[in-house]
Tab-separated table of C-alpha atoms in Angstrom:
chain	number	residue	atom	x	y	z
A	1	UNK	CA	-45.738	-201.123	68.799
A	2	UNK	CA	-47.475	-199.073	65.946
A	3	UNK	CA	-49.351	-195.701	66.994
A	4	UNK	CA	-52.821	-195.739	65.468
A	5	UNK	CA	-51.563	-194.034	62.090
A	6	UNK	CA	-49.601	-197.095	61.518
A	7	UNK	CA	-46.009	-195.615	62.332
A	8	UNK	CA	-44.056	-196.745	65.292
A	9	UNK	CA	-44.928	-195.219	68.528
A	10	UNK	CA	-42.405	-192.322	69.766
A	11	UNK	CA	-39.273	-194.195	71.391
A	12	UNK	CA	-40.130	-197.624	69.432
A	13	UNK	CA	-38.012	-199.743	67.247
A	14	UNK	CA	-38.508	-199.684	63.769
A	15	UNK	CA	-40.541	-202.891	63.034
A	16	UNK	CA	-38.904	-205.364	60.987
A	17	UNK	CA	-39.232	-205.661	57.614
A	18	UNK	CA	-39.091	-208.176	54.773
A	19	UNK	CA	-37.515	-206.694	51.757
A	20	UNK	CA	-38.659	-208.478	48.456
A	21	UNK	CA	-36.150	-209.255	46.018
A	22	UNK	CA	-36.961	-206.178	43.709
A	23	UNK	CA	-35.654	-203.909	46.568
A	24	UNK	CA	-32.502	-205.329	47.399
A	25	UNK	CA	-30.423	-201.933	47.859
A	26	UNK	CA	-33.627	-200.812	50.270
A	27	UNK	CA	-32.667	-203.415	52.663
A	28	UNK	CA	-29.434	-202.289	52.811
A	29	UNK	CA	-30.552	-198.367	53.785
A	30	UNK	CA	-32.945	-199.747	55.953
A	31	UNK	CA	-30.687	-201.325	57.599
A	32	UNK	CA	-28.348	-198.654	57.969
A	33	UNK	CA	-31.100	-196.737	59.699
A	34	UNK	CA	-31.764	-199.291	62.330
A	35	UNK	CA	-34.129	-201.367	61.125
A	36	UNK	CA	-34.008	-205.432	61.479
A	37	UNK	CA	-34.463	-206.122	57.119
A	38	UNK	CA	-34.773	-209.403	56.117
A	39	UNK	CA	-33.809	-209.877	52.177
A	40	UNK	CA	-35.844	-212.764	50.546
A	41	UNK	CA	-32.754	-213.014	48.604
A	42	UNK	CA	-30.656	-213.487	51.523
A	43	UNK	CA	-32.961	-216.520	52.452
A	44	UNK	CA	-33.401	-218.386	49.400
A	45	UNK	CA	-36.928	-217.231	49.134
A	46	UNK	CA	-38.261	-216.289	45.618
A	47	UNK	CA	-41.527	-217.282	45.191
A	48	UNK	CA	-44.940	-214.928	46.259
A	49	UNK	CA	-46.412	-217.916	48.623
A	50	UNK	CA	-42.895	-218.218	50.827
A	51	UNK	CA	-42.779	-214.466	50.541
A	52	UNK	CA	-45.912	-213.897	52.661
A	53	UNK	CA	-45.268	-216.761	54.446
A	54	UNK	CA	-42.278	-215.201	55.810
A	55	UNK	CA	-43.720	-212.120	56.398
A	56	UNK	CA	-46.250	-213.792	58.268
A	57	UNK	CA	-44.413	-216.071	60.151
A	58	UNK	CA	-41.911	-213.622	61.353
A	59	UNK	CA	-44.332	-211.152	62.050
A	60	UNK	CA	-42.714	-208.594	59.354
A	61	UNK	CA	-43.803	-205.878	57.020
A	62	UNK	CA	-43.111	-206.478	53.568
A	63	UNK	CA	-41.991	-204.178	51.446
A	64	UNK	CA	-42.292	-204.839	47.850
A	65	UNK	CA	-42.922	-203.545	44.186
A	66	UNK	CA	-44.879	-206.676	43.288
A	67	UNK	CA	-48.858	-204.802	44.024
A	68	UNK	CA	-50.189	-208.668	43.603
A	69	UNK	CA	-48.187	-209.793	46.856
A	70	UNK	CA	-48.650	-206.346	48.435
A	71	UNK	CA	-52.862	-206.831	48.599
A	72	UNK	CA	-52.149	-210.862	49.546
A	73	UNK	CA	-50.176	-209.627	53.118
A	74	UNK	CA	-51.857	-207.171	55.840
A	75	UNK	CA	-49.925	-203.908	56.088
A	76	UNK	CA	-47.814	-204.385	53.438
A	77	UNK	CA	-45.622	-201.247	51.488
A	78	UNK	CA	-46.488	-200.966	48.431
A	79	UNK	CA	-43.600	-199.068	46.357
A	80	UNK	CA	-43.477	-198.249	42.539
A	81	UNK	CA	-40.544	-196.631	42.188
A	82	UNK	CA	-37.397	-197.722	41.328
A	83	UNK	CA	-34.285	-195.693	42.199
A	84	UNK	CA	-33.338	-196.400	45.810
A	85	UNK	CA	-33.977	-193.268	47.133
A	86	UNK	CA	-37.579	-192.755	46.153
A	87	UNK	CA	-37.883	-196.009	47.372
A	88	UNK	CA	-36.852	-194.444	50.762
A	89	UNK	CA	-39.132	-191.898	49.973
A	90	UNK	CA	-42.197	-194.202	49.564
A	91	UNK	CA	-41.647	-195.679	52.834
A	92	UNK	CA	-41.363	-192.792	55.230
A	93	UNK	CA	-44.773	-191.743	53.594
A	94	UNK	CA	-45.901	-194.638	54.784
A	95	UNK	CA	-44.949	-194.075	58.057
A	96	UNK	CA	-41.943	-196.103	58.783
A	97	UNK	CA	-39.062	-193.541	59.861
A	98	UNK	CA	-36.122	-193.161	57.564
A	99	UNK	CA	-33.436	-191.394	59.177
A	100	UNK	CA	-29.994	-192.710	59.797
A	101	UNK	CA	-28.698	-194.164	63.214
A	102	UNK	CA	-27.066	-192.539	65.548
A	103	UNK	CA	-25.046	-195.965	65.757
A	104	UNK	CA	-24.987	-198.967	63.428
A	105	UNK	CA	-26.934	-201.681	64.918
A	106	UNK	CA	-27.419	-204.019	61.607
A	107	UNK	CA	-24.782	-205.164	59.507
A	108	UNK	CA	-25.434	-203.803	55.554
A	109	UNK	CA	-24.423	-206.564	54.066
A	110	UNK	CA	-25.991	-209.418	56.317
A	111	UNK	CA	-28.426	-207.429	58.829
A	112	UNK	CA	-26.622	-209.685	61.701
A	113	UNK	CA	-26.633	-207.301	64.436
A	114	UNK	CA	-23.530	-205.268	65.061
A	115	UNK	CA	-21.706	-204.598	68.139
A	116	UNK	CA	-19.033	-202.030	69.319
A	117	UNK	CA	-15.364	-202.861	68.972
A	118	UNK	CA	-12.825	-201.635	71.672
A	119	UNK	CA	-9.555	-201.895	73.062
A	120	UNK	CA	-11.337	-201.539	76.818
A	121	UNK	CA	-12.751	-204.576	75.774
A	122	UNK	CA	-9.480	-207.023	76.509
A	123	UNK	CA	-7.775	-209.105	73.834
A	124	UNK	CA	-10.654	-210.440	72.203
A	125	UNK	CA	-11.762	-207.127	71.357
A	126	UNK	CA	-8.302	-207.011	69.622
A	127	UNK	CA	-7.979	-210.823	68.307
A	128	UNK	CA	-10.540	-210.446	65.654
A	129	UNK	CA	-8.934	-207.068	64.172
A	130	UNK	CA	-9.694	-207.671	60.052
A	131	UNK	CA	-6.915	-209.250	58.672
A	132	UNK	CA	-5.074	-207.430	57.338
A	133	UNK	CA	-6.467	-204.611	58.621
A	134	UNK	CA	-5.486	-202.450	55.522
A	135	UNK	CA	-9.398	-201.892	54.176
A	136	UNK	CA	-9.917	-199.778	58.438
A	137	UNK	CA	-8.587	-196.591	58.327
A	138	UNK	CA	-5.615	-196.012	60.977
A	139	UNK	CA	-7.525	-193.717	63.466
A	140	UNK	CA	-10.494	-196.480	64.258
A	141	UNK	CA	-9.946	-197.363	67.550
A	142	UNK	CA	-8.887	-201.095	67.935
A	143	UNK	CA	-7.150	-201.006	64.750
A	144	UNK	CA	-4.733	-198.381	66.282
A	145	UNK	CA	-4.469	-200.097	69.239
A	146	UNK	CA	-3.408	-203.600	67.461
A	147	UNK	CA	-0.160	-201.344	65.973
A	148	UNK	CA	1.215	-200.061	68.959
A	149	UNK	CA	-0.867	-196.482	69.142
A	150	UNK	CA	-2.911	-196.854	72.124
A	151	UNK	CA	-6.803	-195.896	72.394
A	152	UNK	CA	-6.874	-192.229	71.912
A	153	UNK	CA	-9.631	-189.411	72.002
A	154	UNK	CA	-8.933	-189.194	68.603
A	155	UNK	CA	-9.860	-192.518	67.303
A	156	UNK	CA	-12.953	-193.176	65.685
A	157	UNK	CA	-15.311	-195.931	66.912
A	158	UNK	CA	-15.743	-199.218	65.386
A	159	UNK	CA	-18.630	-201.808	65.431
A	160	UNK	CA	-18.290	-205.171	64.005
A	161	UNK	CA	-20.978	-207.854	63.133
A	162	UNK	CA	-21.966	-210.756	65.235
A	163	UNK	CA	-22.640	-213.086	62.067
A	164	UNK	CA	-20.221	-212.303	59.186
A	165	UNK	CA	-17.169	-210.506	60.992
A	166	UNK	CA	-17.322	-207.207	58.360
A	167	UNK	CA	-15.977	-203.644	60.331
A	168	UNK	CA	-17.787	-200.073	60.456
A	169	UNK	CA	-16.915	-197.236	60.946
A	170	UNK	CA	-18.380	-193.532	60.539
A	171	UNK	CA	-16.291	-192.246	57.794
A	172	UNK	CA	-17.358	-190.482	54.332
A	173	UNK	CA	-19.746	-193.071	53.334
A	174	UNK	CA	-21.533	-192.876	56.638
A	175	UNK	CA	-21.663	-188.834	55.785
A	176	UNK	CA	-23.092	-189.420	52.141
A	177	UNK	CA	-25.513	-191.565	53.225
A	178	UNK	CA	-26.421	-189.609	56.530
A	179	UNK	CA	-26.979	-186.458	53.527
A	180	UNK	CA	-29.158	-188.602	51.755
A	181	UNK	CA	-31.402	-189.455	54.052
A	182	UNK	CA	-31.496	-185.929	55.887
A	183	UNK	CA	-32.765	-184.812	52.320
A	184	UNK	CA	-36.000	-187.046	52.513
């Protein structure tokens, strides 16, 4: 639910987007701080008629750089710039919040949703560990668990998506981009 200045309503979800394919690396941020961002490119979707469409028929708020598509679809974003973060930057002055998750609930690469990975969770929890698991880092959870470690206070927590399989973790990227967005 949007407040009356057109930015969700305190305790809200972000409302879900349509990112055109001029703002590909948006989507990606966006979905790193919660947001449910659909990528036309993602859906085989190119041309301005499907675009709106989409955004229509989803009920989603495109974001674009085209300003032709942007006055054809009701509440669109509008952005002119080009570098990802004043991107970011044109959107939270629009009143859609850009801040970082506390936890990752959309994959980056696919925005499939994500979900948290344990050992508590029994052995399927522990059968879909990546293989090989050489690209996690030793001290996220599961991954420690699969060699012989145990779950320990230590271990970082892992989330893996529903729809493609791909692991997170909080971890120096998760930092840089948690910096980035705390400077907006």
């Amino acid at each position: 639910m949007m407040s009356a200045a057109g930015s969700p309503a305190e305790g809200d979800d972000p409302p879900r987007v349509l990112v055109d394919a001029m703002c590909g690396k948006l989507a990606t941020y966006l979905r790193i701080c919660g947001y449910d961002a659909a990528y036309t490119l993602d859906r085989g979707v190119e041309a301005d008629d499907r675009i709106a469409s989409l955004a229509a028929a989803e009920d989603r708020v495109l974001i674009t750089r085209d300003r032709e598509l942007a006055a054809r679809v009701d509440d669109a974003v509008c952005l002119t710039e080009r570098d990802v973060l004043d991107q970011l930057r044109e959107v939270a002055a629009a009143g859609l919040p850009v801040a970082i998750a506390d936890e990752p609930t959309r994959c980056g690469a696919c925005n499939g949703r994500v979900e948290r990975v344990t050992p508590s969770a029994g052995a399927d929890s522990l059968e879909h560990v990546p293989d090989p698991p050489d690209y996690v880092p030793d001290d996220v959870g599961p991954v420690a668990t699969a060699e012989g470690e145990g779950e320990s206070d230590d271990s970082r927590p892992a989330w893996r998506c529903r729809d493609c399989g791909r692991w997170f973790w909080k971890g120096s990227h998760w930092d840089s981009i948690a910096a980035r967005l705390d400077a907006i």
